[in-house]
Amino acid sequence: MLPQPTVGASFSCKVTRSEKMVSAFTARPIVELKQRDKSKIESVLAYGDRLLVGLNTGSLRIYRVNDPIDESSERNGSPTDGDRPTSQSDPKPVDLMRELEKFSKYKVEQLAVVKEANFLVSLSNSQVHIHDLQSYELQETLVKAKGASTFAVTSNVVIDGFTGVPSIVSRLAVAVKRRLILWSWHDSELAPETLEITLVNTIRALKWASGTRLIAGLNSSYVLVDVETSAVTDIIGPGSIGGAPGQDGGRFSGAGVASMGYLGMTSPPPLATQLGEGEMLLAKDINTMFIDTDANSLGRRQIPWSVAPEAIGYSYPYLLALQATKGTLEVRNPETLSLLQTISLPSAHQLHVPQPTVSLAHAGKGFLVLSDRCIWRMKALDYDGQVDALVERGRLDEALSLLGMLEDALLKDKDGRIGEIKIIKAQQLFDQRRYRDSIDLFTEVSAPPERVIRMFPPFIAGDASPLSPLHKDNLKDDHFKAGTDGASDIRTSSGETLPTKSSSESSAKDLNEGSERQGGDKPLEGKDLKMATEELRGFLVSARTRFKKILDPDGKVKIEVLDNLPQREVREIASLIGKPTLDASDDQEQLLQTAKLVDTTLFRAYMFVSPSFAGPLFRIDNFCDPDVVNERLIEAHRYNDLVDFFYGKKLHRSALELLKKFGDAKEESDDAPQLHGPQRTVAYLQNLPPEMIDLILQFAEWPLRKDPDLGMEVFMADSENAETLKRPRVLDFLQSIDTKLAQRYLEHIIRELNDTTPDFHQRLVNIYIDRLKSNNFVTDDDHVAWKEKTLDFLKTSKDYQPYKALQKLSKDDPNLFEARAVVLSKMGQHKQALDIYVFQLQDADKAEEYCNQIYLIETANAPAPTPHGRATDIDPSDAPPSIYHTLLSLYLSPPTPHEPQWGPALNILAKHGARMPASSTLNLIPEILPIKELESYFQGRIRAANTLVNEGRIVAGMRGTLAFSEEAKLRLGDGVRGGNDGRNRRVVITENRVCGVCYKRFGGSVIKVMPKYVQPFILACGIIANLSRS
């Protein structure tokens, strides 16, 4: 009957309670030799669900490891003290499958498995044996390895450089005194050759650094061996690790235990273990060295061991050290080197950590510790629980380090936990008056602004401060009490909350161990408050920059921008509102409220530290609380900034009321001298959009009454806002204040903006006529200027209604005679207009000028002559009467009681007689008028007729020349560039053809036609020339 292992609480295997920072592992005895069993455990090997135990008798026991029935209880951290009680009702952790008593004649010192090659390696009596992995029968004893002291195996996937086919390469390295012998297997086939490398000293330890590199621990140093190139590299380290000649860098300046020779005792063996990827730890005596796989030092400090460890190892993510003299197992953080847990394991002297390449199920999940009589299975506890325990004890740096080392898949919401812990750490830094470090950490993790702001007094934080009576917690029965440090609880992996230690306790352990908290519970005030507020500004600016990316000025989320943002930035923005992800529709209100809190607090910070920075904040889009800003700025008498804030928040009525209060005051205020007068109000009104016409008109009245010229800039400025205002409403408003203002506005929109609205033109005409009728002018020059302006507008404007203007013009007012004439002209009643010029104004020059203008207009609008017609084809006698005929009839045949005016009539006949039909004109001339008086008339008629005849002759000659030139181009081309070289071969010389050199007529020159299309001839100047067709 096979002996069964004892499971339970035997004294030799009892795990005693020990002080710890965190419960990373729980120790459970799985194999314990009975008292009557005189054997001792020499070696152990775990792979899969098998546990092989080598005894000093040469026997090999094979156990099957049973999974614990309550896996979750262990992973959740129960028990927490490492001394889990067992009872007889608990299931057996292992079952003894078989025992091979004749496995070896001597004690089994070391075991290893090469699962890919299906064999077991053992070291016994300084010889290395190969056994079958299934039957455990001896297959081979490596003769070359006789005298071996230790060995190491490794298996790796290697891709062939030529074929690209992956294969599993297993290597066995055996230390035989100074010799290092290597065997290799490729896909379970043993390579025929072996490699042997001789080192400078006896090999005492071997550890694979990678698939091709091996760390060898010698008596006095370490070396790195490349099994592919056989290169050996010395590792230079501090103290007993090894170094250059004469170099002594140990922690005790060469006075370490190893340097004393241990007074006859055996010096501690060289130790080595792999850590994270690409890192290794070398240890000898109490000296340590961290290196990479190229044997380069990582420059990290040494582990503070007081006693040299018996064995070291690495169980993801912790560094293990077995202190045999103390009977304890130390668990350390490999980054911070802090001691996290000490487990008391009596008489333990060896560690066994399964290699990841052998069994991934054990990688980072647990390891074995053995003594002569007992084997403990070290089970890793739940990582989230470990983090919670560290946070609960205030070891925040350790918690962050642990989270950084663990993979995301092993934790629940790793990023969220890191952020929460950094926030707690930042709060502790803040309590220590390390404001810059605290705020930088808050900014790094995108902490919710409320959690940062609440650490400040109400003067800065407002209602977000726990000391504020309006804080949300103070509105409940169990409201926040004064004196709290402001630190919030942290969320655990299960969604619960853990109370964090007060800053005076936790920061003393984690941030400044051994020192007292600076400042104690002193409230934040004075210089500290100012320093903290200066640092707070940076956090708030960073937060508002993120919010500004996705929020428009109205507080709506920019969906397109949010969709195009990198996920990292989206997570940062979500973190600001305390959420892992962001939903545009569901989180819009919370985003807006948080942005409002940030901007309002930033405003308070500016007002406290540097009030001059508050103004620029208002000139950009912001979400500041108007009530808070209004109150603070009024207290500080910064009314100019308050106006800017109201404008940015579109609180225009409040801004304009404030401007009117200071601007319309009788005396200038010392608090706001820049607001006195209408200048600031006018500038504000100019920037308002046209749709706010009601507000503009309401507050534009007092600037118009105080300074009309400046006030009119609201409506006449060269800006889009002024030009797009509703003009009828503006006109009615200005008309109600002063007609002069309405006149200026009408002139502006008609003359400068080219407004053609008939109503505006008619209203301006009415204003001109009414002023002209009133005859209310200071000087005659003003009257003349106004009259000229009125006449000019009546003449040039085409958009007023003449009949309405004529109704306002009295027939009996001499001041309006000329205006009536212009309006009548607009209506086409030229005879009545000339009647006014001739009889009422009695101004022959103006009457003539009027006729000239009308004649030019009629001539310009007359139809053009036909292509075959001539100017002389129309007989003036057949033409309709012109405007001059009408004026002449008024002069010669005036209505009663007026007398004929011979002088102006003869002047018209002399100047413009040719423009009037002769028959009708002569009929108007009375018989009593002497012919001599008509001399000028007839001379003008004859001169005009001759002009027409000469013009006809000139035109005819020019047309003939043009026709001849065109004919020459068509027939010969005549040397013209671009011509067609002529259509005929013959050349006709006429009396009109001239020489191209001397420009004389050819006349009777001799012409002789030569063959081949060449026509040489003698020019009139005696020069022989050729004309060819090219």
XYZ file of N, CA and C in Angstrom, residues 90 99 194 291 487 525 669 832 934 1015:
30
model
N -12.086 18.666 4.202
C -11.635 19.303 2.974
C -11.150 18.244 1.989
N 4.610 5.288 -6.851
C 5.932 5.591 -6.316
C 6.941 4.650 -6.941
N 27.031 17.780 -29.901
C 26.886 18.512 -28.645
C 27.889 19.652 -28.626
N 19.619 43.138 -14.783
C 20.229 43.206 -16.110
C 19.171 42.878 -17.154
N -11.060 64.139 0.722
C -10.745 62.951 -0.067
C -11.976 62.088 -0.194
N -5.713 78.755 3.265
C -5.933 80.194 3.282
C -4.602 80.902 3.075
N -17.976 108.532 -13.439
C -17.760 107.717 -12.250
C -16.297 107.280 -12.167
N -45.259 122.703 -70.006
C -45.551 123.374 -68.739
C -44.254 123.692 -67.987
N -32.902 137.398 -89.460
C -32.855 135.929 -89.584
C -31.556 135.447 -90.226
N 4.930 87.435 -112.457
C 4.547 88.637 -113.176
C 5.526 89.763 -112.843
